[in-house]
C-alpha positions as a printed NumPy array, in Angstrom:
array([[  3.474,  -0.611,   6.541],
       [ -0.169,  -0.091,   6.795],
       [  0.204,   1.855,   9.955],
       [  3.146,   3.828,   8.447],
       [  0.467,   5.73 ,   6.339],
       [  0.516,   8.232,   9.352],
       [  4.237,   9.168,   8.825],
       [  5.87 ,  11.428,   6.441],
       [  7.579,   8.762,   4.326],
       [  5.492,   5.78 ,   4.515],
       [  6.483,   2.062,   3.259],
       [  4.708,   0.881,   0.32 ],
       [  4.5  ,  -2.903,  -0.074],
       [  4.4  ,  -5.154,  -3.255],
       [  3.232,  -8.881,  -2.683],
       [  4.691, -10.915,  -5.136],
       [  3.653, -14.549,  -5.151],
       [  2.034, -17.533,  -7.368],
       [ -1.567, -17.422,  -8.18 ],
       [ -3.615, -18.934,  -5.562],
       [ -0.979, -18.622,  -2.997],
       [ -3.158, -16.15 ,  -0.79 ],
       [ -1.358, -12.752,  -1.54 ],
       [ -4.74 , -11.165,  -2.077],
       [ -5.984, -12.474,   1.179],
       [ -2.863, -11.36 ,   2.935],
       [ -3.366,  -7.803,   1.723],
       [ -7.255,  -7.844,   2.454],
       [ -6.825,  -9.24 ,   5.922],
       [ -4.154,  -6.556,   6.71 ],
       [ -6.72 ,  -3.767,   5.32 ],
       [ -9.358,  -5.158,   7.265],
       [ -7.791,  -3.942,  10.535],
       [ -7.434,  -0.547,   9.183],
       [-10.296,   2.092,   9.313],
       [-12.195,   1.961,   6.09 ],
       [-12.163,   5.745,   5.783],
       [ -8.373,   5.589,   5.428],
       [ -8.277,   2.862,   2.834],
       [ -8.877,   3.194,  -0.957],
       [ -9.322,  -0.11 ,  -2.719],
       [ -9.346,  -0.294,  -6.51 ],
       [ -9.33 ,  -2.987,  -8.955],
       [ -8.274,  -1.063, -11.893],
       [ -6.733,   2.421, -12.458],
       [ -6.321,   4.45 , -15.588],
       [ -3.25 ,   6.396, -16.496],
       [ -4.557,   9.897, -15.137],
       [ -7.133,   9.033, -12.615],
       [ -4.932,   9.764,  -9.537],
       [ -4.156,  13.22 , -10.875],
       [ -7.657,  14.214, -10.555],
       [ -8.383,  13.006,  -7.134],
       [ -9.324,  15.572,  -4.287],
       [ -6.571,  17.5  ,  -2.973],
       [ -6.343,  15.531,   0.335],
       [ -8.15 ,  12.524,  -0.821],
       [ -4.943,  10.413,  -0.696],
       [ -3.153,  12.285,   2.362],
       [ -2.096,   9.589,   4.845],
       [ -4.069,   6.878,   3.292],
       [ -3.602,   3.405,   2.027],
       [ -4.154,   2.957,  -1.825],
       [ -4.648,  -0.663,  -2.448],
       [ -4.548,  -2.404,  -5.916],
       [ -5.509,  -6.02 ,  -6.163],
       [ -3.378,  -6.774,  -9.041],
       [ -0.518,  -4.949, -10.526],
       [ -1.782,  -5.687, -14.214],
       [ -4.768,  -3.415, -13.287],
       [ -2.588,  -0.39 , -12.672],
       [  0.153,  -0.579, -15.62 ],
       [ -1.296,   2.57 , -17.112],
       [ -1.101,   4.23 , -13.594],
       [  2.65 ,   3.242, -12.94 ],
       [  3.918,   6.602, -13.517],
       [  1.524,   8.484, -11.285],
       [  2.101,   5.708,  -8.568],
       [  5.85 ,   6.274,  -8.858],
       [  5.625,  10.042,  -8.386],
       [  3.06 ,   9.78 ,  -5.523],
       [  5.476,   7.552,  -3.595],
       [  8.708,   9.357,  -4.411],
       [  7.397,  13.026,  -4.435],
       [  4.602,  12.578,  -2.095],
       [  2.083,  14.511,  -4.308],
       [  0.788,  14.757,  -7.891],
       [  0.445,  17.966,  -9.946],
       [ -1.181,  18.297, -13.28 ],
       [ -2.072,  21.223, -15.414],
       [ -4.67 ,  21.096, -17.946],
       [ -6.332,  23.241, -20.467],
       [-10.006,  24.457, -19.886],
       [-12.297,  26.927, -21.122],
       [-12.945,  30.019, -19.106],
       [-16.86 ,  30.11 , -18.853],
       [-16.661,  33.928, -18.288],
       [-14.582,  34.858, -21.244],
       [-14.732,  31.83 , -23.277],
       [-11.139,  31.794, -23.74 ],
       [ -8.74 ,  28.65 , -23.067],
       [ -6.846,  28.893, -19.778],
       [ -4.764,  26.341, -17.641],
       [ -6.107,  25.003, -14.338],
       [ -3.596,  23.09 , -11.626],
       [ -4.813,  20.189,  -9.728],
       [ -2.632,  19.18 ,  -6.957],
       [ -3.204,  15.865,  -4.963],
       [ -1.201,  15.566,  -1.673],
       [  0.301,  12.499,  -0.188],
       [  1.979,  11.011,   1.333],
       [  0.216,   7.651,   0.641],
       [  1.201,   4.008,   1.302],
       [  0.371,   1.903,  -1.794],
       [ -0.23 ,  -1.899,  -1.475],
       [ -0.12 ,  -3.885,  -4.535],
       [ -0.219,  -7.807,  -5.507],
       [  1.213,  -9.279,  -8.467],
       [  1.996, -12.604,  -9.793],
       [  4.482, -10.895, -12.294],
       [  8.329, -11.336, -11.363],
       [  9.148,  -8.979, -14.088],
       [  7.62 ,  -5.751, -12.759],
       [  8.733,  -2.706, -14.097],
       [ 11.912,  -2.211, -12.17 ],
       [ 11.267,   1.518, -11.923],
       [  8.05 ,   0.828, -10.04 ],
       [  9.31 ,  -2.099,  -8.237],
       [ 12.24 ,  -0.031,  -6.726],
       [  9.665,   2.119,  -4.911],
       [  8.262,  -0.942,  -2.713],
       [  9.286,  -3.111,  -0.134],
       [  8.862,  -6.722,  -1.88 ],
       [  7.477,  -9.382,   0.121],
       [  6.084, -12.865,  -0.811],
       [  3.716, -15.593,   0.586],
       [  4.802, -18.863,   2.267],
       [  4.415, -21.422,  -0.688],
       [  5.45 , -24.404,   1.324],
       [  3.685, -27.668,   1.491],
       [  3.639, -27.339,   5.295],
       [  1.713, -23.822,   4.849],
       [ -0.692, -25.323,   2.326],
       [ -1.671, -28.097,   4.818],
       [ -2.332, -25.49 ,   7.559],
       [ -4.536, -23.384,   5.165],
       [ -6.623, -26.578,   4.132],
       [ -7.022, -27.524,   7.805],
       [ -8.343, -24.023,   8.576],
       [-10.45 , -23.946,   5.697],
       [-12.274, -27.106,   6.895],
       [-12.482, -26.133,  10.475],
       [-14.19 , -22.877,   9.447],
       [-17.123, -24.969,   8.122],
       [-17.558, -26.668,  11.577],
       [-19.936, -25.146,  14.342],
       [-16.854, -24.278,  16.193],
       [-15.47 , -22.558,  13.291],
       [-18.614, -20.366,  12.679],
       [-18.751, -19.63 ,  16.152],
       [-15.174, -18.505,  16.206],
       [-15.882, -16.437,  13.149],
       [-18.726, -14.674,  14.464],
       [-16.533, -13.218,  17.352],
       [-14.328, -11.395,  14.854],
       [-16.364,  -8.214,  14.233],
       [-15.762,  -6.837,  17.733],
       [-11.905,  -7.61 ,  17.456],
       [-11.843,  -6.157,  13.856],
       [-13.616,  -2.905,  15.29 ],
       [-11.109,  -2.759,  18.376],
       [ -8.116,  -2.727,  15.704],
       [ -9.933,   0.149,  13.711],
       [-10.609,   2.346,  16.812],
       [ -7.358,   1.852,  18.059],
       [ -5.677,   3.025,  14.634],
       [ -8.014,   5.95 ,  14.761],
       [ -6.212,   7.223,  17.841],
       [ -2.873,   6.961,  16.339],
       [ -1.044,  10.255,  15.526],
       [  2.255,  10.834,  13.787],
       [  5.313,  11.523,  15.812],
       [  9.064,  12.063,  15.202],
       [ 11.073,   8.745,  15.384],
       [ 14.581,   8.86 ,  15.627],
       [ 17.329,   5.834,  15.898],
       [ 20.227,   6.985,  17.877],
       [ 22.127,   3.982,  16.402],
       [ 21.175,   4.609,  12.626],
       [ 24.905,   6.04 ,  11.853],
       [ 26.208,   2.555,  13.132],
       [ 24.135,   0.458,  10.712],
       [ 25.541,  -0.564,   7.356],
       [ 24.074,  -1.479,   4.18 ],
       [ 25.68 ,  -3.101,   0.88 ],
       [ 26.852,  -0.152,  -1.179],
       [ 27.745,  -2.307,  -4.568],
       [ 24.539,  -1.535,  -6.065],
       [ 23.003,   1.954,  -7.138],
       [ 19.48 ,   0.647,  -6.085],
       [ 20.927,   0.834,  -2.576],
       [ 20.105,   4.454,  -2.505],
       [ 16.619,   3.642,  -2.8  ],
       [ 16.523,   0.355,  -0.63 ],
       [ 18.32 ,   1.794,   2.563],
       [ 15.629,   4.392,   3.255],
       [ 12.931,   1.73 ,   2.951],
       [ 15.351,  -0.54 ,   5.468],
       [ 15.59 ,   2.469,   7.708],
       [ 11.829,   3.418,   7.734]])
């Protein structure tokens, strides 16, 4: 999904899981491998903030929000950014030359991949339908594995291993800097099937195909 930011119709992801499961860690680790210049991480977002971004500031970028609750006011803007691939606002301003009121248009271009984490299973359906929804493994076995890793990280071997991560992360970032959008076709697309008993399928199938 993160790499899909390069495409015309990127995949946006909503990570839904319980508090403490590691959803933010999953998101942050994924974004750590992406070039910093392609990632916009925010804790909170006001209703009209995205409408006033620079024209190309979100184009082929990842917009990442740590918690869905911090972006409730901006849900409308996020939905339109994903669906329409751009945001357009027209505001009234005073012409400094004539003193008269006039209108000014601001256009923010996408496409943009949006990443959001949440503990709320009742996310607004209109917003949720734009996302590929995934979750975290909350099993006891996974908890055991995480606790083991946390303990190992405090040993000398763990500290040494962690120190080797920076070159690996930089290699991932440099690799992604080389990526260019290409046309992708699936010669078998017409042979695929998808459930047609729900209206929501009209939005879900394109995510599946992408």
